[in-house]
Amino acid sequence: MSCMGRTVFIGLDGVPHGLLKRLADDGTMPHCRRLFEIGNLHCIASTIPDISSVAWSSIITGKNPAEHGIFGFVDIPINTYRISFPNYLSLKSKPFWEKSEGRSVILNVPSTFPVREMNGVHISGFVSLDLERSVYPPGLLSQVKALDYKVDVDAEKAHVSMDMFLSDLDKTLTARGKVCDHLWQHEKWDTFMIVFTGTDRLMHFLWDAYEDEEHWYYKAFRGHFSKVDAIVGSIIDRLNDNDILVMCSDHGMEHLDKNVYVNAILKEHGFLHYDPALKGGFANIDGRTKAFSLDPARIYLNKRGKFPRGCVAPNDEEKIIEDICELFQRYAVGGKAVCKAIYRKKEIFHGPFIDLAPDIVLIGNEGINLHSGLTAENTSEETIFSGKHTQHDAFLYVRGRDKCPSVKEGFNVSNIIGYIDSLKAERWR
Amino acid sequence: MTKTLDHLSRLENQSIFIIREAYSQFRNIAMLWSIGKDSTTLMWLVRKAFFGKVPFAVLHIDTGYKFKEIYDFRDTYAQQWGINLMVVKNDEAIAQGVCPKTGKFECCNQLKTEALKQTMDKYKFKALYLGIRRDEHGIRAKERVFSTRDEDFEWDYKNQSPELWDQYKTKATHEEHIRVHPLLGWTELDIWQYILRENIPIVSLYFAKQGRRYRSIGCETCCSPVASQADTVEKIVEELQTSTISERSGRAQDKESAYIMQKLRSLGYM
């Protein structure tokens, strides 16, 4: 086993390829710079939709969303109009650590709550409801608590005071670093995985501080990345030549100009009917509704037999999909098209759960953040968030003993596990 | 009105068929009775299927935290209907102090799931009738009428037989047990319309007192009432025909949803 080496997997949530390269080059992340001088940093695609729950589920299973069954942070189960929140129990493929024989330490992978028995240690990531169900084995809980571990920064603080948010972000990262260190030293493992999620939170609220040197929080923004880099540095210093190091993000990020509300547009054009004055959200969708959308921009036809007040007959599906695609192709806000790409179900999804997949997924144009809440009064709005997800520019870095082949055209986050496995297989030969 | 009756009779016929089919396949079968409206309706159908008798054991999982009304109802009707009632408890966990305060999930897991597992093992039941409905919770959307569980109680939703044209796979291999769901196709409204039609006795918690009633019942510590004026079965039927609020909105497990929603909103999702 030892000649096989160990695998160390570092995730940087939401970090785009371009930003990482720039912060490595400008000295903010010296340890990453050191890494990137050997080995290749690749720009890879996220999942569609480009959202953490979907992307991390694809990363840890190596599967398409229609194979692992996670299509977003929220879902509407068939036969209902009730919002549900898929979690680790809803993941329909096994993560890599349940397929390998070795022992794993898995720290802060999003959408892996509640934890279950596995060979090693598993501390789940966002959204985790409480620490009790986030730590396996349970015997580790008191130790994790003693290190002041918190699953996620309290993002509500950012809506009150950015300083409070940043201080909480820092505390969360420090504690995560301590738990990482503790597990590294005290656990036996063949695979070690840690995901840093504060990066995504920071970029959501303060992307403008990344771009603007005059920004009040310019230093704080880089400070957080430096601190992440220091923990990365402490990890790579402990690697040996036989180990494989993998770093990746789940999606990218860019500047956010405007929120655009997909359901408001569907309503404006007669595809969606509901009374916004009624409480109960999607439960108010009425029987004339042809389509509705779930975050970020997953459009579902209100099919007869699939939803309680479904009215779309099989023969009409194609035409409605056609009409909706056409609507969003030409839909513009302030002279700018809102969509960069529009995908139909069959173009992007394959697997046994394809019936649960959205019929259309929209990818927002540069700066346009597509949303599917039902409460928006306008079709577009300014927002306090300054960063939004991107689909095309996640990153992947792999360093092994042997030369790592470059990634193929169209490589996306669900291909990472397969890529690592083929590296290991190559080593055996 | 005729249409409603036809619909209910069709559901009734199908459920009775499933109940008899399961019984003919498994003599070591038991039924889970939570004393709620669904499993009490199931009990009613079982009694119809076997001409007033209940020819197998009926399990009530008792966490010790059920409402007093539930215990009273159970004891009254267990006796009146001549039920072979087995009260299922995880005494070990209770002795160790597992309770709602030590964590609601763990409490449910130990006092309900574990308790049932122990009893299934002890009496070697091969099949179990449950009154679940497909529309009550998202996780049940993929359920089957005959649904296999492995020895760890895990539901491998990919390893389930198709049930096309009402053809059911009713055989189990030795290491699994089968869950039988005769009410799977019923909705909450169907249940109440049937209760109305058949005049089935129901725990009083479902009827409004001082503007509140329970729409879903379980442990007293984890249920809260919904606002309602419906104090008769007729009024409940009427209320359901107009309501947009989810059935389990008073359940603590669903409060977690509100928490998740808040977290997602603070990050700009939703």
XYZ file of C-alpha atoms in Angstrom:
699
model
C 0.000 0.000 0.000
C 2.768 2.427 0.906
C 4.331 2.324 -2.538
C 0.929 3.387 -3.847
C 1.201 6.553 -1.803
C -1.604 8.485 -0.272
C -4.043 10.886 -1.865
C -4.564 14.377 -0.478
C -7.507 16.313 -1.808
C -7.841 20.048 -1.139
C -11.003 21.849 -2.235
C -11.291 25.614 -2.511
C -14.991 26.318 -2.806
C -15.947 28.690 -5.606
C -12.377 29.694 -6.494
C -12.037 30.462 -10.195
C -8.978 29.439 -12.181
C -8.087 33.043 -13.044
C -8.263 34.374 -9.494
C -6.159 31.539 -8.105
C -3.477 32.092 -10.726
C -3.462 35.810 -10.078
C -3.261 35.500 -6.274
C -0.478 32.927 -6.641
C 1.420 35.232 -8.997
C 0.980 38.420 -6.967
C 2.371 36.821 -3.805
C -0.905 36.531 -1.882
C -0.635 32.734 -2.021
C 3.085 31.882 -2.040
C 2.597 28.196 -1.290
C 0.263 27.800 -4.231
C 2.771 29.632 -6.377
C 5.419 27.115 -5.317
C 3.054 24.326 -6.304
C 2.085 25.753 -9.659
C 5.734 26.004 -10.681
C 5.646 22.217 -10.846
C 2.592 20.510 -12.271
C -0.236 22.011 -14.248
C -3.095 24.216 -13.222
C -6.092 23.430 -15.438
C -9.204 25.428 -16.099
C -12.155 23.013 -15.970
C -15.932 23.266 -16.169
C -18.334 22.991 -13.261
C -21.545 21.010 -13.344
C -24.709 22.404 -14.890
C -26.132 24.018 -12.833
C -22.936 25.467 -11.319
C -23.919 25.228 -7.689
C -21.963 23.720 -4.779
C -24.409 20.977 -3.788
C -24.502 19.626 -7.334
C -20.833 20.141 -8.118
C -19.430 18.598 -4.918
C -21.811 15.661 -5.286
C -20.384 15.147 -8.775
C -16.813 15.551 -7.536
C -17.087 12.952 -4.761
C -19.070 10.426 -6.813
C -17.597 11.073 -10.260
C -21.151 11.076 -11.612
C -23.576 13.174 -13.598
C -26.366 14.835 -11.562
C -28.912 12.464 -13.133
C -26.815 9.605 -11.733
C -26.328 10.974 -8.209
C -29.717 12.654 -7.994
C -28.694 16.075 -6.614
C -29.843 18.926 -8.850
C -29.662 21.846 -6.417
C -29.941 22.953 -2.807
C -33.713 22.724 -3.173
C -36.009 20.396 -5.021
C -39.708 19.757 -5.504
C -40.493 16.058 -5.207
C -42.840 14.690 -7.849
C -46.514 14.684 -6.877
C -46.009 17.775 -4.730
C -45.286 21.489 -4.932
C -43.398 21.332 -1.677
C -39.838 22.585 -1.426
C -37.508 19.935 -0.074
C -33.834 20.115 0.772
C -31.820 17.217 -0.587
C -28.971 16.142 1.674
C -26.459 13.298 1.913
C -29.334 10.834 2.327
C -30.604 11.913 -1.084
C -27.275 11.235 -2.804
C -27.896 8.169 -4.913
C -24.310 7.228 -5.781
C -21.564 6.298 -3.368
C -18.832 8.848 -2.672
C -15.328 7.642 -3.501
C -14.501 6.936 0.137
C -17.219 4.299 0.324
C -15.892 2.595 -2.779
C -12.219 2.403 -1.843
C -10.742 -0.049 0.609
C -8.495 2.443 2.325
C -9.207 4.655 5.287
C -10.310 8.226 4.601
C -10.477 11.502 6.472
C -13.138 13.738 4.918
C -13.484 17.269 6.249
C -16.117 19.828 5.244
C -17.360 18.513 1.901
C -20.629 20.380 1.195
C -23.892 18.417 1.016
C -22.619 15.433 3.007
C -24.860 15.982 6.037
C -25.909 13.878 7.950
C -22.789 11.722 8.193
C -23.018 7.932 8.286
C -20.724 5.077 9.178
C -17.629 4.875 6.982
C -14.055 3.696 7.160
C -12.364 6.711 8.697
C -13.439 10.157 9.798
C -16.136 12.258 8.187
C -17.098 15.784 9.228
C -19.804 17.109 6.931
C -20.007 20.582 5.358
C -22.699 23.105 4.456
C -25.676 22.671 5.053
C -25.127 20.855 8.362
C -27.891 21.313 10.886
C -25.963 20.461 14.021
C -22.528 19.180 14.972
C -23.949 15.958 16.485
C -24.978 14.641 13.078
C -21.933 16.148 11.348
C -19.180 14.103 12.966
C -18.315 10.452 12.407
C -17.278 8.586 14.481
C -19.337 10.182 17.261
C -16.471 9.642 19.703
C -14.650 12.469 17.953
C -17.362 15.004 18.680
C -16.005 16.274 22.007
C -12.567 16.830 20.484
C -14.032 18.714 17.538
C -16.104 20.870 19.876
C -13.085 21.531 22.082
C -11.315 23.003 19.046
C -14.252 25.439 18.579
C -15.087 23.903 15.242
C -17.918 25.442 13.258
C -19.189 23.995 10.005
C -19.751 27.322 8.322
C -19.362 31.047 8.790
C -22.537 32.790 9.909
C -23.334 34.527 6.623
C -26.199 36.441 8.183
C -23.570 38.568 9.887
C -22.571 39.990 6.510
C -26.037 41.475 6.192
C -25.486 43.321 9.486
C -21.799 44.188 9.552
C -19.024 43.177 7.184
C -16.461 43.420 9.998
C -18.408 40.949 12.099
C -18.679 38.641 9.111
C -14.945 38.801 8.415
C -14.064 38.140 12.017
C -16.379 35.125 12.053
C -14.914 33.949 8.742
C -11.452 34.109 10.247
C -12.454 32.206 13.380
C -14.150 29.520 11.313
C -11.044 29.074 9.173
C -8.706 28.963 12.183
C -10.782 26.251 13.819
C -10.997 24.327 10.552
C -7.201 24.494 10.298
C -6.859 23.147 13.843
C -9.222 20.253 13.234
C -7.402 19.498 9.972
C -4.103 19.436 11.837
C -5.502 17.285 14.608
C -6.914 14.721 12.173
C -3.735 14.688 10.113
C -1.665 13.862 13.160
C -3.943 11.516 15.059
C -5.736 9.536 12.379
C -4.459 6.846 10.069
C -5.536 7.434 6.508
C -4.937 6.684 2.868
C -7.026 9.573 1.577
C -7.314 12.966 3.228
C -9.788 15.512 1.916
C -10.454 19.024 3.165
C -12.648 21.678 1.578
C -12.272 25.365 2.395
C -15.672 26.984 2.005
C -14.989 30.436 3.407
C -13.520 31.404 0.024
C -16.947 31.091 -1.619
C -18.670 33.106 1.138
C -16.051 35.840 0.965
C -16.268 36.158 -2.814
C -20.073 36.293 -2.739
C -20.022 39.318 -0.469
C -16.753 40.996 -1.429
C -15.829 40.208 -5.030
C -15.538 43.943 -5.598
C -12.807 44.025 -2.933
C -10.812 41.606 -5.069
C -10.972 43.775 -8.149
C -10.578 47.211 -6.592
C -7.334 48.131 -4.841
C -9.009 51.141 -3.247
C -11.669 48.990 -1.682
C -11.900 49.177 2.112
C -11.710 45.382 2.344
C -9.061 44.834 -0.355
C -6.514 43.653 2.219
C -9.027 41.615 4.172
C -9.997 39.772 0.989
C -6.406 38.849 0.208
C -5.749 38.180 3.889
C -8.262 35.346 3.897
C -6.705 33.764 0.826
C -3.245 34.083 2.380
C -4.457 32.294 5.452
C -5.947 29.482 3.370
C -2.641 29.335 1.508
C -0.731 28.966 4.773
C -2.819 25.910 5.710
C -2.310 24.508 2.194
C 1.432 25.116 2.692
C 1.454 23.223 5.979
C -0.218 20.305 4.211
C 2.122 20.158 1.217
C 5.167 20.362 3.478
C 4.080 17.078 4.982
C 3.599 15.227 1.701
C 6.123 12.764 0.369
C 7.043 11.896 -3.200
C 4.646 9.001 -3.445
C 1.604 11.043 -2.508
C -0.837 12.432 -5.018
C -2.003 15.982 -4.368
C -5.267 17.127 -5.906
C -6.607 20.651 -5.610
C -9.801 21.837 -7.189
C -12.766 24.123 -6.952
C -16.385 23.220 -7.580
C -17.254 26.266 -9.678
C -15.856 29.675 -10.489
C -16.942 33.176 -9.550
C -17.175 36.579 -11.180
C -18.524 40.042 -10.601
C -22.277 40.275 -10.049
C -24.142 43.180 -11.638
C -27.758 42.189 -11.323
C -30.041 39.512 -10.031
C -32.498 38.330 -12.665
C -35.547 36.380 -11.542
C -36.461 33.501 -13.804
C -39.892 32.870 -12.277
C -40.824 36.534 -12.607
C -39.968 36.332 -16.319
C -41.929 33.089 -16.727
C -44.865 34.772 -15.007
C -44.574 37.915 -17.104
C -44.850 35.774 -20.245
C -47.748 33.629 -19.112
C -45.861 30.379 -18.440
C -46.273 30.608 -14.678
C -49.383 31.477 -12.683
C -49.518 31.968 -8.944
C -50.734 34.525 -6.479
C -47.719 36.165 -4.820
C -49.926 37.450 -1.992
C -50.523 33.910 -0.730
C -48.054 32.342 1.648
C -46.793 28.888 0.849
C -44.615 29.617 -2.181
C -44.677 26.920 -4.828
C -47.787 25.365 -3.258
C -49.711 28.253 -4.836
C -48.780 27.355 -8.393
C -52.061 27.027 -10.195
C -53.311 24.676 -12.872
C -52.605 26.996 -15.795
C -48.878 26.929 -15.054
C -46.783 25.465 -17.860
C -43.383 25.817 -16.206
C -41.655 26.963 -13.041
C -38.047 27.354 -12.040
C -35.973 26.324 -9.022
C -32.711 27.920 -7.933
C -30.537 28.871 -9.608
C -32.279 28.545 -13.011
C -33.632 25.018 -13.421
C -36.875 25.106 -15.348
C -39.375 22.267 -14.900
C -42.439 21.768 -17.053
C -45.595 21.424 -14.975
C -46.296 18.009 -16.463
C -49.574 16.197 -16.143
C -49.146 13.169 -13.895
C -45.877 14.475 -12.483
C -47.159 17.419 -10.440
C -50.506 17.738 -8.643
C -51.875 20.462 -10.902
C -49.761 19.550 -13.883
C -51.323 20.630 -17.168
C -48.650 19.963 -19.785
C -49.532 16.949 -21.930
C -46.705 14.870 -23.451
C -47.495 16.120 -26.962
C -47.131 19.755 -25.946
C -43.815 19.427 -24.124
C -41.511 20.060 -27.081
C -43.340 23.177 -28.174
C -43.324 24.711 -24.674
C -39.622 23.946 -24.232
C -39.022 25.556 -27.611
C -40.982 28.672 -26.604
C -39.216 29.025 -23.258
C -35.774 28.606 -24.830
C -36.664 31.232 -27.386
C -37.915 33.597 -24.680
C -34.666 33.388 -22.744
C -32.492 33.571 -25.853
C -33.810 37.012 -26.607
C -34.567 38.205 -23.068
C -32.364 41.161 -22.136
C -32.056 43.498 -19.168
C -30.566 46.921 -19.782
C -29.658 45.881 -23.330
C -27.751 42.802 -22.164
C -28.875 39.251 -22.825
C -29.502 37.492 -19.511
C -28.366 34.043 -20.663
C -24.979 32.886 -21.788
C -26.164 29.373 -22.515
C -29.412 27.421 -22.488
C -29.378 23.649 -22.074
C -32.109 21.119 -22.567
C -32.306 18.132 -20.275
C -30.951 15.575 -22.728
C -27.917 17.660 -23.650
C -26.548 17.716 -20.109
C -28.068 14.933 -18.058
C -27.729 11.194 -18.323
C -28.525 8.549 -15.761
C -31.340 6.734 -13.991
C -32.733 9.862 -12.345
C -33.136 11.877 -15.509
C -36.904 12.032 -14.947
C -36.226 14.135 -11.871
C -33.935 16.500 -13.779
C -35.021 19.959 -14.900
C -36.232 20.231 -18.493
C -34.130 23.327 -19.163
C -31.156 24.855 -17.355
C -30.126 28.451 -17.985
C -26.611 29.754 -17.442
C -26.490 33.468 -16.668
C -24.547 35.854 -18.833
C -21.499 37.614 -17.441
C -22.550 39.573 -14.354
C -26.100 38.251 -14.462
C -27.080 36.153 -11.456
C -30.098 34.010 -12.261
C -32.433 33.286 -9.384
C -35.666 31.420 -8.965
C -37.254 32.687 -5.783
C -40.955 33.362 -6.015
C -41.033 36.508 -3.910
C -39.253 38.866 -6.310
C -41.483 41.729 -7.364
C -39.388 42.732 -10.356
C -37.684 40.711 -13.039
C -34.285 42.155 -12.068
C -32.739 43.940 -9.119
C -29.501 45.268 -7.670
C -28.227 43.205 -4.739
C -25.819 43.371 -1.791
C -23.914 40.417 -3.177
C -21.006 41.268 -5.417
C -19.895 37.837 -6.648
C -21.794 35.160 -8.578
C -21.017 31.619 -9.645
C -19.581 30.756 -13.031
C -19.737 27.470 -14.870
C -16.734 27.627 -17.173
C -13.765 28.352 -14.929
C -13.326 26.060 -11.943
C -9.769 24.820 -11.528
C -7.919 21.545 -11.104
C -4.352 20.984 -10.035
C -2.813 17.534 -9.723
C 0.688 16.663 -8.656
C 1.874 13.089 -8.534
C 5.136 11.235 -8.724
C 4.607 10.590 -12.400
C 3.771 13.051 -15.094
C 0.076 13.907 -15.055
C -1.588 13.937 -18.476
C -3.314 17.117 -19.443
C -7.096 17.172 -19.214
C -9.280 16.608 -22.247
C -11.505 19.157 -23.907
C -14.829 19.370 -22.076
C -13.369 18.088 -18.794
C -15.654 18.930 -15.901
C -15.652 18.402 -12.146
C -17.376 15.010 -12.416
C -14.306 13.712 -14.299
C -11.847 14.436 -11.464
C -12.247 11.147 -9.594
C -11.866 9.142 -12.805
C -8.760 11.117 -13.669
C -7.182 10.397 -10.262
C -8.119 6.719 -10.502
C -6.449 6.431 -13.894
C -3.313 8.050 -12.494
C -3.225 5.452 -9.752
C -3.908 2.631 -12.199
C -1.039 3.882 -14.360
C 1.229 3.643 -11.353
C 0.355 -0.006 -10.820
C 1.349 -1.024 -14.306
C -70.499 13.057 -5.291
C -70.897 9.745 -7.092
C -67.459 10.298 -8.563
C -65.865 10.685 -5.117
C -67.445 7.472 -3.898
C -66.202 5.592 -6.936
C -62.752 6.912 -6.370
C -62.746 5.882 -2.702
C -64.179 2.462 -3.446
C -61.496 1.895 -6.016
C -58.787 2.818 -3.496
C -60.439 0.599 -0.894
C -60.590 -2.372 -3.252
C -56.987 -2.011 -4.263
C -55.778 -1.688 -0.671
C -57.743 -4.747 0.431
C -56.281 -6.696 -2.484
C -52.748 -5.691 -1.382
C -53.474 -6.539 2.259
C -54.759 -10.024 1.359
C -52.004 -10.673 -1.164
C -49.315 -9.840 1.420
C -50.972 -12.008 4.048
C -51.138 -14.973 1.684
C -47.406 -14.633 0.995
C -46.189 -14.054 4.553
C -47.792 -15.629 7.564
C -45.145 -14.049 9.800
C -46.307 -10.548 8.986
C -47.080 -7.730 11.413
C -48.610 -4.296 11.167
C -47.351 -0.989 12.451
C -50.041 1.093 14.127
C -49.045 4.613 15.145
C -52.666 5.335 16.134
C -52.579 8.223 13.604
C -55.270 8.705 10.979
C -53.467 6.737 8.253
C -52.611 3.600 10.192
C -56.036 3.660 11.830
C -57.572 3.761 8.351
C -55.281 0.871 7.440
C -56.542 -1.009 10.499
C -60.087 -0.409 9.288
C -59.215 -1.860 5.883
C -57.469 -4.852 7.454
C -60.582 -5.583 9.480
C -62.626 -5.374 6.287
C -60.185 -7.620 4.443
C -60.400 -10.343 7.104
C -64.055 -9.933 8.011
C -63.640 -8.119 11.307
C -60.526 -9.907 12.536
C -56.901 -8.804 12.572
C -55.057 -12.078 11.996
C -51.535 -10.873 12.859
C -49.627 -8.937 15.513
C -50.036 -5.174 15.629
C -46.993 -3.207 16.760
C -47.161 0.160 18.447
C -43.776 1.826 18.810
C -43.955 3.556 22.140
C -41.326 6.210 22.751
C -42.962 7.163 26.018
C -43.541 10.646 24.619
C -46.859 10.104 22.846
C -49.907 12.174 23.691
C -52.198 10.874 26.424
C -55.041 10.833 23.865
C -53.014 8.397 21.746
C -52.520 5.924 24.595
C -56.204 6.147 25.554
C -57.339 5.578 21.981
C -54.939 2.678 21.537
C -56.095 0.861 24.650
C -59.795 1.416 23.956
C -59.761 0.174 20.378
C -57.157 -2.555 20.832
C -59.632 -4.106 23.212
C -62.784 -3.322 21.220
C -61.340 -4.669 17.971
C -59.683 -7.690 19.597
C -56.205 -6.711 18.445
C -53.099 -8.697 19.351
C -51.185 -5.559 20.372
C -47.432 -5.581 20.949
C -45.991 -2.443 22.466
C -42.466 -1.919 21.160
C -39.923 -0.035 23.267
C -36.148 0.387 23.229
C -35.748 0.004 26.996
C -31.985 0.035 26.803
C -31.845 3.451 25.111
C -34.473 4.856 27.470
C -32.405 3.633 30.422
C -29.365 5.358 28.919
C -31.306 8.599 28.939
C -32.023 9.034 25.222
C -34.814 11.604 25.022
C -35.851 14.546 22.818
C -33.504 16.809 24.764
C -30.449 14.750 23.855
C -31.113 15.402 20.155
C -34.289 14.908 18.183
C -32.712 12.879 15.432
C -30.969 10.499 17.803
C -34.150 10.217 19.853
C -36.180 9.227 16.791
C -33.471 6.877 15.628
C -33.099 5.066 18.949
C -36.651 5.070 20.246
C -38.373 4.387 16.935
C -36.085 2.849 14.292
C -33.900 0.845 16.694
C -36.882 -0.260 18.759
C -38.574 -1.618 15.644
C -35.394 -3.272 14.421
C -35.015 -5.137 17.719
C -38.590 -6.389 17.564
C -38.320 -7.465 13.932
C -35.193 -9.440 14.839
C -36.701 -10.968 17.937
C -39.906 -12.208 16.327
C -38.413 -12.824 12.859
C -41.148 -10.949 11.076
C -40.672 -11.186 7.306
C -43.040 -8.416 6.374
C -44.619 -5.356 7.866
C -47.721 -3.369 6.886
C -47.339 0.403 7.110
C -49.823 3.189 6.471
C -47.486 5.518 4.589
C -48.697 7.587 1.672
C -46.679 8.743 -1.292
C -47.794 12.356 -1.000
C -46.914 12.909 2.640
C -43.178 13.488 2.350
C -40.692 13.993 -0.453
C -38.616 11.022 0.591
C -41.584 8.727 -0.043
C -42.080 9.731 -3.651
C -40.155 6.708 -4.927
C -41.678 4.188 -2.540
C -43.200 0.928 -3.782
C -46.277 -0.881 -2.539
C -44.018 -3.851 -1.779
C -40.734 -2.343 -0.700
C -37.741 -4.382 0.396
C -35.477 -3.464 3.306
C -32.142 -5.149 3.916
C -31.033 -6.408 7.315
C -29.754 -2.939 8.253
C -33.184 -1.494 7.414
C -31.621 0.343 4.497
C -33.916 1.082 1.641
C -31.987 0.582 -1.580
C -34.337 2.450 -3.887
C -32.374 1.245 -6.922
C -32.819 -2.394 -6.065
C -36.614 -2.390 -6.160
C -38.792 -4.260 -8.579
C -40.947 -2.308 -10.973
C -44.669 -2.347 -10.228
C -46.130 -1.918 -13.661
C -49.773 -2.734 -14.282
C -50.222 -3.405 -10.545
C -47.982 -6.492 -10.668
C -46.264 -6.675 -7.303
C -43.116 -8.521 -6.323
C -44.190 -10.121 -3.068
C -41.342 -12.545 -2.404
C -38.397 -11.714 -0.152
C -34.947 -13.253 0.075
C -33.952 -14.487 3.515
C -31.877 -11.488 4.606
C -34.450 -8.828 3.889
C -37.940 -7.988 4.955
C -40.708 -6.489 2.910
C -42.629 -3.399 3.766
C -46.161 -3.425 2.515
C -47.799 -0.071 1.859
C -51.492 -0.597 1.060
C -52.225 3.150 1.346
C -49.366 4.345 -0.852
C -51.635 5.779 -3.535
C -53.964 7.564 -1.124
C -53.728 11.304 -0.474
C -54.368 13.057 2.810
C -57.717 14.165 1.411
C -58.643 10.600 0.347
C -57.986 9.444 3.902
C -60.269 12.052 5.419
C -63.006 11.479 2.849
C -62.839 7.769 3.597
C -62.901 8.395 7.356
C -66.006 10.479 6.758
C -67.664 7.871 4.568
C -66.898 4.942 6.883
C -67.278 6.856 10.146
C -63.892 5.568 11.378
C -63.021 6.533 14.971
C -60.068 8.921 15.111
C -57.953 10.407 17.919
C -59.474 13.685 19.092
C -56.168 15.558 18.583
C -57.064 15.976 14.895
C -60.111 18.113 15.726
C -59.763 21.827 16.396
C -59.942 23.113 19.942
C -59.541 26.845 20.550
C -58.578 27.447 16.955
C -55.826 24.824 16.735
C -55.655 21.228 15.645
C -52.998 18.622 14.898
C -52.743 17.662 11.288
C -50.109 15.035 11.865
C -49.476 13.363 15.223
C -46.542 11.597 16.822
C -44.633 12.440 19.962
C -45.956 15.297 22.048
C -42.497 16.851 22.263
C -42.076 17.110 18.484
C -45.528 18.039 17.171
C -47.186 21.387 17.095
C -50.738 22.205 16.067
C -51.774 24.227 13.027
C -54.270 27.072 13.087
C -57.665 25.640 12.191
C -61.347 25.872 13.002
C -62.069 22.368 11.684
C -63.625 20.505 14.591
C -65.415 17.804 12.608
C -64.358 15.402 9.860
C -66.554 17.307 7.384
C -64.790 20.561 8.185
C -61.369 18.923 7.911
C -62.261 17.651 4.430
C -63.393 21.136 3.510
C -60.230 22.696 4.954
C -57.965 20.335 3.011
C -59.709 21.119 -0.243
C -58.614 24.745 0.113
C -55.335 24.534 2.077
C -51.903 25.159 0.629
C -49.933 24.393 3.785
C -48.022 21.143 3.997
C -49.379 18.336 6.123
C -46.272 17.930 8.205
C -45.672 21.639 8.779
C -46.199 21.096 12.499
C -43.479 18.468 12.766
C -40.138 19.414 14.348
C -38.194 17.595 11.665
C -39.630 20.072 9.194
C -38.503 23.043 11.262
C -35.060 22.123 10.095
C -36.224 23.090 6.630
C -36.901 26.607 7.819
C -33.387 26.738 9.209
C -31.856 25.544 5.935
C -33.935 28.066 4.012
C -32.614 30.850 6.223
C -29.011 29.708 5.708
C -29.458 29.550 1.936
C -31.111 32.958 1.831
C -28.302 34.570 3.797
C -25.930 33.359 1.090
C -28.074 34.725 -1.676
C -29.578 31.448 -2.763
C -33.367 31.295 -3.061
